[in-house]
Tab-separated table of C-alpha atoms in Angstrom:
chain	number	residue	atom	x	y	z
A	1	MET	CA	-4.995	20.295	5.364
A	2	LYS	CA	-6.300	22.399	7.938
A	3	THR	CA	-6.265	26.452	7.100
A	4	ALA	CA	-3.656	26.969	9.482
A	5	PHE	CA	-0.978	24.209	7.954
A	6	ALA	CA	-2.286	25.840	4.399
A	7	LEU	CA	-1.075	29.307	5.673
A	8	ILE	CA	2.476	28.043	6.861
A	9	LEU	CA	3.018	26.322	3.957
A	10	VAL	CA	2.033	29.172	1.578
A	11	ALA	CA	5.334	30.595	1.888
A	12	PHE	CA	6.887	27.618	-0.110
A	13	LEU	CA	5.092	29.095	-3.182
A	14	LEU	CA	7.638	31.538	-3.489
A	15	ALA	CA	10.404	29.376	-2.519
A	16	GLY	CA	13.755	29.658	-4.502
A	17	CYS	CA	15.085	26.599	-5.785
A	18	THR	CA	18.279	25.450	-7.732
A	19	GLN	CA	18.361	21.822	-9.340
A	20	THR	CA	20.466	19.120	-7.756
A	21	GLY	CA	19.361	16.117	-8.847
A	22	ALA	CA	16.757	13.813	-11.380
A	23	PRO	CA	16.239	10.401	-11.624
A	24	GLN	CA	17.153	7.986	-14.509
A	25	GLN	CA	16.570	8.933	-18.090
A	26	ALA	CA	18.201	8.606	-21.465
A	27	PRO	CA	19.979	11.734	-22.451
A	28	ASP	CA	18.931	11.351	-25.896
A	29	SER	CA	15.337	10.191	-25.805
A	30	GLY	CA	14.122	13.288	-27.010
A	31	GLU	CA	11.372	13.487	-24.386
A	32	LYS	CA	10.896	16.017	-21.374
A	33	SER	CA	10.552	14.879	-18.112
A	34	ALA	CA	10.801	16.311	-14.695
A	35	ASN	CA	12.399	13.847	-13.744
A	36	ASN	CA	15.211	15.322	-15.656
A	37	TYR	CA	13.946	18.793	-15.544
A	38	ALA	CA	16.313	21.539	-14.481
A	39	ALA	CA	14.372	25.039	-13.088
A	40	GLU	CA	15.958	28.568	-13.350
A	41	THR	CA	17.002	29.760	-10.139
A	42	PRO	CA	14.489	32.186	-8.270
A	43	GLU	CA	14.965	34.220	-5.134
A	44	THR	CA	15.211	32.416	-1.539
A	45	ALA	CA	12.175	30.952	-0.007
A	46	GLY	CA	11.341	33.261	3.104
A	47	PRO	CA	11.322	31.875	6.537
A	48	ILE	CA	8.454	29.258	7.386
A	49	GLU	CA	7.508	28.174	10.946
A	50	ALA	CA	7.357	24.445	11.846
A	51	PRO	CA	3.128	23.659	12.540
A	52	SER	CA	2.170	24.132	16.164
A	53	ALA	CA	0.134	22.250	18.418
A	54	GLY	CA	-3.447	22.386	17.573
A	55	ASN	CA	-3.091	23.577	14.303
A	56	GLY	CA	-4.261	20.736	12.328
A	57	ALA	CA	-1.023	19.346	11.088
A	58	GLU	CA	-1.064	15.650	10.599
A	59	ILE	CA	2.760	15.167	10.839
A	60	GLU	CA	4.287	15.023	14.272
A	61	ASN	CA	7.083	16.921	15.178
A	62	ASN	CA	9.690	15.369	16.405
A	63	THR	CA	13.037	17.539	15.602
A	64	THR	CA	15.095	18.464	18.392
A	65	GLY	CA	15.045	22.317	16.667
A	66	PRO	CA	15.553	24.034	13.673
A	67	ILE	CA	17.982	22.483	11.342
A	68	GLY	CA	21.224	24.565	10.755
A	69	GLU	CA	21.145	26.026	14.371
A	70	GLN	CA	23.645	24.639	16.585
A	71	GLN	CA	22.771	21.757	18.748
A	72	ASP	CA	23.474	20.026	21.949
A	73	SER	CA	26.389	17.368	20.526
A	74	ASP	CA	24.312	14.808	22.519
A	75	ALA	CA	20.988	15.794	20.830
A	76	LYS	CA	19.576	12.835	18.979
A	77	PRO	CA	18.407	13.191	15.357
A	78	PRO	CA	15.047	13.247	14.348
A	79	ASP	CA	13.737	9.577	14.265
A	80	ARG	CA	13.489	8.494	10.521
A	81	THR	CA	13.436	4.557	11.305
A	82	SER	CA	10.280	4.739	13.522
A	83	ASP	CA	7.004	3.987	12.264
A	84	ASN	CA	5.839	6.584	14.782
A	85	ALA	CA	7.707	9.355	12.781
A	86	ILE	CA	4.733	9.789	10.902
A	87	SER	CA	1.357	10.238	12.778
A	88	GLY	CA	-2.123	10.084	11.011
A	89	ASN	CA	-5.105	7.772	10.758
A	90	ASP	CA	-4.181	4.683	9.272
A	91	ALA	CA	-7.901	3.486	8.267
A	92	ASP	CA	-7.021	3.256	4.669
A	93	SER	CA	-4.098	1.175	4.770
A	94	SER	CA	-6.032	-1.208	7.427
A	95	ALA	CA	-8.921	-1.263	4.807
A	96	ARG	CA	-7.697	-1.685	1.622
A	97	GLU	CA	-7.561	-5.297	0.812
A	98	LYS	CA	-4.667	-6.603	-0.262
A	99	CYS	CA	-4.089	-7.975	-3.651
A	100	SER	CA	-2.382	-11.320	-4.825
A	101	ARG	CA	-1.357	-13.178	-7.785
A	102	GLU	CA	-0.115	-17.114	-8.069
A	103	PHE	CA	3.720	-16.824	-9.182
A	104	ALA	CA	3.621	-18.591	-12.533
A	105	PRO	CA	6.981	-18.028	-13.895
A	106	GLU	CA	7.139	-17.828	-17.386
A	107	PHE	CA	11.122	-19.097	-18.197
A	108	GLY	CA	11.066	-22.102	-15.709
A	109	ALA	CA	14.203	-21.020	-14.451
A	110	GLU	CA	13.946	-23.095	-11.179
A	111	PRO	CA	15.248	-22.481	-8.194
A	112	TYR	CA	13.341	-19.271	-7.652
A	113	TYR	CA	13.419	-17.124	-4.231
A	114	ARG	CA	10.047	-17.487	-2.704
A	115	GLY	CA	10.165	-14.995	0.237
A	116	PRO	CA	9.421	-11.426	0.974
A	117	LEU	CA	10.887	-8.668	-1.567
A	118	PHE	CA	11.712	-5.029	-0.713
A	119	ASP	CA	12.086	-2.583	-3.785
A	120	ALA	CA	15.382	-0.318	-3.077
A	121	HIS	CA	14.949	1.693	-6.052
A	122	PHE	CA	11.369	2.747	-7.138
A	123	HIS	CA	10.201	6.132	-8.635
A	124	MET	CA	6.895	7.215	-7.522
A	125	PRO	CA	4.866	9.075	-10.552
A	126	VAL	CA	4.910	12.595	-10.302
A	127	VAL	CA	1.883	14.454	-8.794
A	128	SER	CA	1.233	16.741	-11.283
A	129	MET	CA	1.980	17.885	-14.784
A	130	MET	CA	5.067	20.510	-13.821
A	131	TYR	CA	5.623	22.056	-17.537
A	132	PRO	CA	4.274	21.593	-20.619
A	133	GLY	CA	5.594	18.472	-22.472
A	134	MET	CA	6.057	16.461	-19.598
A	135	THR	CA	6.065	12.957	-20.289
A	136	ASP	CA	6.509	11.427	-16.639
A	137	PRO	CA	3.373	9.492	-15.702
A	138	ILE	CA	1.132	11.557	-13.350
A	139	LEU	CA	0.153	9.892	-9.980
A	140	ASP	CA	-3.836	8.598	-9.935
A	141	LYS	CA	-4.003	10.076	-13.888
A	142	ASP	CA	-1.727	7.600	-15.491
A	143	VAL	CA	-0.822	5.274	-12.877
A	144	GLY	CA	-2.950	5.004	-9.787
A	145	LEU	CA	-1.739	4.807	-5.921
A	146	GLU	CA	-3.935	1.708	-5.617
A	147	GLN	CA	-2.484	0.203	-8.558
A	148	ILE	CA	0.770	0.692	-7.174
A	149	LEU	CA	0.260	-0.904	-3.832
A	150	CYS	CA	-1.749	-3.888	-5.507
A	151	THR	CA	1.129	-4.206	-7.647
A	152	PHE	CA	3.546	-4.673	-4.698
A	153	ASP	CA	1.446	-6.985	-2.937
A	154	GLU	CA	1.110	-9.434	-6.084
A	155	GLU	CA	4.846	-9.023	-6.285
A	156	GLY	CA	5.315	-10.010	-2.536
A	157	VAL	CA	6.904	-6.472	-1.801
A	158	SER	CA	7.222	-5.789	1.304
A	159	GLY	CA	8.220	-2.401	0.968
A	160	ALA	CA	10.116	0.315	-0.904
A	161	ILE	CA	11.814	3.568	-1.395
A	162	ALA	CA	10.395	5.352	-3.522
A	163	PHE	CA	11.815	8.703	-5.082
A	164	PHE	CA	9.490	11.752	-4.645
A	165	ILE	CA	9.251	14.912	-6.664
A	166	ALA	CA	7.458	18.158	-4.895
A	167	ASP	CA	7.067	20.647	-7.431
A	168	SER	CA	8.115	23.890	-5.873
A	169	ARG	CA	5.147	25.864	-7.359
A	170	ASP	CA	2.913	23.902	-4.723
A	171	ILE	CA	4.801	22.236	-1.800
A	172	GLU	CA	1.898	22.068	0.235
A	173	GLY	CA	0.018	20.156	-2.285
A	174	ALA	CA	3.044	17.772	-2.450
A	175	LEU	CA	3.357	17.680	1.199
A	176	GLU	CA	-0.559	16.760	1.497
A	177	LYS	CA	0.146	13.757	-1.452
A	178	ALA	CA	3.068	12.524	0.347
A	179	HIS	CA	1.531	12.129	3.441
A	180	GLU	CA	-1.352	10.387	1.989
A	181	ILE	CA	1.065	7.747	0.243
A	182	VAL	CA	2.504	6.984	3.490
A	183	GLN	CA	-0.819	6.848	4.959
A	184	LYS	CA	-2.272	4.449	2.278
A	185	SER	CA	0.970	2.390	2.174
A	186	GLY	CA	0.756	1.212	5.416
A	187	ARG	CA	4.125	2.982	6.083
A	188	ASN	CA	5.945	0.066	3.819
A	189	VAL	CA	6.828	3.073	1.789
A	190	ARG	CA	9.743	5.102	2.622
A	191	LEU	CA	9.529	8.118	0.189
A	192	PHE	CA	12.833	9.789	-0.651
A	193	LEU	CA	12.468	13.988	-1.448
A	194	MET	CA	14.097	14.231	-4.767
A	195	PRO	CA	15.961	17.508	-4.498
A	196	THR	CA	15.385	18.407	-8.004
A	197	ASN	CA	13.928	21.520	-7.990
A	198	LEU	CA	14.897	22.448	-4.024
A	199	ASP	CA	17.879	23.945	-2.675
A	200	ALA	CA	19.065	23.343	0.778
A	201	ASP	CA	17.135	25.958	2.566
A	202	THR	CA	14.238	24.835	1.285
A	203	LEU	CA	15.189	20.855	2.304
A	204	ARG	CA	15.514	22.425	5.604
A	205	LYS	CA	12.251	24.070	5.616
A	206	ILE	CA	10.424	21.000	4.515
A	207	ASP	CA	11.941	18.656	7.212
A	208	GLU	CA	11.025	21.140	9.785
A	209	THR	CA	7.562	21.745	8.689
A	210	ALA	CA	7.359	17.624	8.059
A	211	PRO	CA	9.963	15.807	10.130
A	212	GLY	CA	10.009	12.450	9.465
A	213	LEU	CA	7.686	12.461	6.619
A	214	PHE	CA	10.962	11.611	4.070
A	215	LYS	CA	13.434	9.142	4.907
A	216	GLY	CA	16.348	10.500	2.644
A	217	TYR	CA	17.204	12.620	-0.472
A	218	GLY	CA	17.487	11.000	-3.718
A	219	GLU	CA	17.841	10.144	-6.319
A	220	ILE	CA	20.340	12.633	-7.164
A	221	ALA	CA	21.459	11.596	-10.924
A	222	PHE	CA	24.785	12.982	-11.697
A	223	TYR	CA	24.693	11.171	-15.173
A	224	THR	CA	22.172	13.371	-16.475
A	225	PRO	CA	22.995	16.338	-18.903
A	226	TYR	CA	21.354	19.033	-15.937
A	227	LEU	CA	24.139	18.097	-13.818
A	228	ALA	CA	26.899	18.040	-16.422
A	229	GLY	CA	30.365	19.412	-14.576
A	230	SER	CA	28.522	18.502	-11.424
A	231	SER	CA	30.504	16.280	-8.854
A	232	PRO	CA	28.941	14.758	-5.747
A	233	ASP	CA	31.543	16.063	-3.498
A	234	ASP	CA	30.539	19.746	-4.774
A	235	SER	CA	29.853	22.316	-1.871
A	236	ARG	CA	26.030	22.314	-2.921
A	237	PHE	CA	25.628	18.869	-2.732
A	238	SER	CA	28.059	18.917	0.688
A	239	GLU	CA	25.258	21.057	2.149
A	240	ILE	CA	22.572	18.497	1.372
A	241	TYR	CA	24.940	15.784	2.944
A	242	ARG	CA	25.225	18.026	6.023
A	243	ILE	CA	21.180	18.273	6.310
A	244	ALA	CA	21.171	14.576	5.865
A	245	ALA	CA	23.653	14.100	8.797
A	246	GLY	CA	21.433	16.277	11.408
A	247	ASN	CA	18.193	14.602	10.512
A	248	GLY	CA	19.459	10.691	10.183
A	249	ALA	CA	18.346	10.974	6.511
A	250	ILE	CA	19.843	8.705	3.727
A	251	VAL	CA	21.058	10.344	0.256
A	252	MET	CA	20.625	7.816	-2.563
A	253	MET	CA	22.845	9.044	-5.880
A	254	HIS	CA	23.416	7.531	-9.488
A	255	PRO	CA	27.219	8.984	-9.789
A	256	ASP	CA	28.511	9.191	-13.404
A	257	LYS	CA	31.404	7.855	-15.010
A	258	THR	CA	34.754	8.828	-13.760
A	259	GLN	CA	33.445	10.069	-10.504
A	260	LYS	CA	34.543	7.338	-8.055
A	261	SER	CA	37.135	9.742	-6.486
A	262	SER	CA	34.489	12.626	-6.228
A	263	VAL	CA	31.957	9.771	-4.693
A	264	GLU	CA	35.112	8.625	-2.537
A	265	ASN	CA	35.396	12.123	-0.787
A	266	ALA	CA	31.655	12.114	-0.639
A	267	LEU	CA	31.853	9.148	1.816
A	268	LYS	CA	35.182	10.065	3.500
A	269	LYS	CA	34.026	13.737	4.792
A	270	ASN	CA	30.228	12.414	5.750
A	271	PRO	CA	31.120	9.335	7.708
A	272	GLY	CA	27.754	9.682	9.452
A	273	VAL	CA	25.829	9.576	6.586
A	274	LYS	CA	24.220	6.372	4.198
A	275	PHE	CA	24.773	6.422	0.801
A	276	LEU	CA	22.857	4.254	-1.072
A	277	LEU	CA	24.270	4.400	-4.765
A	278	HIS	CA	23.197	2.430	-8.149
A	279	GLY	CA	24.004	2.438	-11.836
A	280	PHE	CA	26.536	0.856	-14.498
A	281	GLU	CA	28.678	3.904	-14.025
A	282	ILE	CA	30.013	3.048	-10.777
A	283	GLU	CA	29.072	-0.782	-10.461
A	284	ASN	CA	33.032	-1.920	-10.888
A	285	ASP	CA	34.261	0.791	-8.289
A	286	VAL	CA	31.403	-0.018	-5.780
A	287	GLY	CA	33.079	-3.400	-4.370
A	288	GLY	CA	36.773	-1.230	-3.531
A	289	LEU	CA	34.811	1.671	-2.176
A	290	MET	CA	32.641	-1.017	0.487
A	291	ASP	CA	36.326	-2.330	1.448
A	292	LYS	CA	37.080	0.865	2.698
A	293	TYR	CA	34.192	2.828	3.778
A	294	PRO	CA	31.101	1.249	5.888
A	295	ASN	CA	28.589	3.870	4.895
A	296	VAL	CA	27.855	2.947	1.434
A	297	TYR	CA	25.495	0.629	0.088
A	298	PHE	CA	24.723	-0.616	-3.486
A	299	SER	CA	20.987	-1.530	-5.392
A	300	LEU	CA	20.873	-3.614	-7.954
A	301	ASP	CA	18.180	-3.114	-10.391
A	302	SER	CA	17.682	-2.651	-14.212
A	303	ALA	CA	20.350	-0.165	-14.251
A	304	THR	CA	22.842	-2.692	-13.560
A	305	LEU	CA	20.688	-6.437	-14.630
A	306	TYR	CA	18.805	-5.478	-17.493
A	307	ALA	CA	19.120	-1.934	-18.950
A	308	MET	CA	20.053	-2.931	-22.479
A	309	GLU	CA	21.798	-0.050	-24.152
A	310	GLY	CA	18.935	2.442	-23.091
A	311	LEU	CA	16.298	0.166	-23.962
A	312	PHE	CA	14.336	0.325	-20.213
A	313	MET	CA	14.159	3.762	-20.244
A	314	MET	CA	13.794	4.333	-24.144
A	315	GLY	CA	11.504	1.814	-25.013
A	316	PRO	CA	9.003	0.748	-26.861
A	317	GLU	CA	8.230	-1.900	-24.295
A	318	SER	CA	7.209	-4.541	-27.040
A	319	LYS	CA	10.799	-3.838	-28.204
A	320	PHE	CA	12.175	-4.109	-24.274
A	321	THR	CA	9.970	-7.129	-23.689
A	322	SER	CA	11.408	-8.957	-26.613
A	323	MET	CA	14.716	-8.614	-25.693
A	324	PHE	CA	14.288	-9.538	-22.238
A	325	ARG	CA	12.770	-12.897	-23.307
A	326	GLN	CA	15.726	-13.528	-25.971
A	327	THR	CA	18.188	-12.869	-23.467
A	328	PHE	CA	16.715	-14.185	-20.209
A	329	ASP	CA	18.883	-17.246	-19.424
A	330	SER	CA	22.244	-15.406	-20.613
A	331	ARG	CA	21.763	-12.568	-18.889
A	332	LEU	CA	20.739	-14.547	-15.771
A	333	LYS	CA	24.269	-16.382	-15.759
A	334	GLU	CA	26.079	-13.458	-16.599
A	335	LYS	CA	24.911	-11.108	-13.613
A	336	VAL	CA	24.662	-13.801	-11.172
A	337	SER	CA	28.587	-14.382	-12.102
A	338	LYS	CA	29.404	-10.839	-11.739
A	339	TRP	CA	27.663	-10.004	-8.570
A	340	LYS	CA	27.438	-13.278	-6.660
A	341	GLY	CA	30.779	-13.114	-5.289
A	342	LEU	CA	30.752	-9.592	-4.084
A	343	ILE	CA	27.341	-9.797	-2.306
A	344	LYS	CA	28.721	-12.822	-0.559
A	345	LYS	CA	31.589	-10.630	0.435
A	346	HIS	CA	29.570	-7.740	1.534
A	347	PRO	CA	26.131	-9.705	2.453
A	348	ASP	CA	24.557	-6.457	4.234
A	349	ARG	CA	25.278	-3.896	1.609
A	350	PHE	CA	23.416	-5.215	-1.601
A	351	MET	CA	19.720	-5.181	-1.972
A	352	TRP	CA	17.295	-5.646	-4.915
A	353	GLY	CA	15.374	-3.111	-6.901
A	354	THR	CA	13.240	-2.550	-9.819
A	355	ASP	CA	13.941	1.382	-11.047
A	356	LYS	CA	10.416	1.371	-12.487
A	357	GLY	CA	9.719	4.968	-13.585
A	358	VAL	CA	8.450	4.921	-16.929
A	359	LYS	CA	4.469	4.581	-17.426
A	360	TRP	CA	4.903	1.010	-19.396
A	361	HIS	CA	7.018	0.128	-16.063
A	362	TYR	CA	4.148	-0.056	-13.417
A	363	GLY	CA	1.947	-2.580	-16.144
A	364	GLU	CA	1.213	-6.340	-15.270
A	365	GLU	CA	3.587	-7.735	-17.925
A	366	MET	CA	6.698	-5.609	-16.681
A	367	SER	CA	5.931	-6.350	-13.171
A	368	MET	CA	5.856	-10.539	-13.975
A	369	LEU	CA	9.298	-10.002	-15.582
A	370	MET	CA	11.054	-8.200	-13.361
A	371	GLU	CA	9.721	-10.236	-10.272
A	372	GLU	CA	10.605	-13.052	-12.256
A	373	PHE	CA	14.627	-12.411	-13.248
A	374	GLY	CA	14.734	-10.846	-9.191
A	375	ARG	CA	13.649	-14.199	-7.910
A	376	ALA	CA	15.708	-16.262	-10.252
A	377	PHE	CA	18.835	-14.189	-9.312
A	378	ILE	CA	18.232	-14.019	-5.858
A	379	ALA	CA	18.041	-18.131	-5.745
A	380	ARG	CA	21.617	-18.258	-6.859
A	381	LEU	CA	23.040	-16.591	-4.259
A	382	ASP	CA	24.304	-18.198	-1.577
A	383	PRO	CA	21.545	-19.242	0.780
A	384	GLU	CA	22.627	-17.178	3.768
A	385	VAL	CA	22.495	-14.091	1.824
A	386	GLN	CA	19.745	-14.427	-0.022
A	387	GLU	CA	17.294	-12.928	2.697
A	388	GLY	CA	19.327	-9.978	3.143
A	389	PHE	CA	19.753	-9.100	-0.396
A	390	ALA	CA	15.690	-9.875	-0.947
A	391	HIS	CA	14.538	-7.686	1.586
A	392	ARG	CA	16.298	-7.108	5.147
A	393	ASN	CA	19.488	-5.076	4.179
A	394	ALA	CA	17.112	-2.587	2.912
A	395	GLU	CA	14.847	-2.638	5.907
A	396	GLU	CA	17.831	-2.385	8.034
A	397	LEU	CA	18.999	1.188	6.529
A	398	PHE	CA	16.084	2.722	8.660
A	399	SER	CA	16.567	0.646	11.757
A	400	GLY	CA	19.474	3.349	13.105
């Protein structure tokens, strides 16, 4: 990044923050994870200016004005759906040779869906060690970005919603890395900013400084102990929803048990915001919510397809893969029976995902197992909904 841009962003190093969400992690795993980390609340961040023309900022400013200010009622929010929302040189993405592997199913569970996939629930490894004892994989140390993109190619994944954590101590570095991810992925990775350590004012400042870089906010994981006692309709989350309504961002949340009514309140009060949900805690309520609210969507991934009583998150990998293989056929039959009718009833609201986030999730064996289960599941849905569930519904989330 250029020096001027660095000076503009240095105010973030003093930014205040309060914890608002975290990606899935078993509460009793005994491990420390930045995805479940609750920071203490420092002072609120000071003002920050948006990059001016000629200052070397690589990110195009396409806002109509600072969020929070009264804007003309006819003004359109920033375009978070356009590939042109992020400017920059695509040399890295065009020069990167695509990886490939032959789809060689292990279980012989024909038929298999053979078309493109879109991973609607993917955790990007953290950018840096955020605190001592952190167990999250670190990008380009434990898991390389090129490895991630190569695996997408091998799986036939044409795009992904990737949850990204910005360390509040180095916002400049986080935004720089986020921009690199978008560039190298050929804009096929839609980054969602996880508001884990960031309050609403900080989210506004990031959006003003880097408009269009993040396509949504989430995952906000209400089931974690760090959000114990919090509800999706609490005022601090309502502020995030207002920001999303103003800039066209999507909100992704993982509700806890017994939170159907508060989720419903959030949907009702924010009709202009698209809410993407996941998790077994809300899975039995999602059909009813879709019947009433057009702004709710749901991803089917590990949390509902093969959580296996927490083994997917806690491991070890050998125990998970062993049980996965033993129960592949019975689990596939069970999940198709549960979801096929709902997906047919709401064919544009459901989407496939993986929920990768632990270090061993990014390896070749897990990639092949999750791809095979996903393709077998999709092939058993009604033919007219398969493409939508596999990739089109997720892609169309960003089409306005």
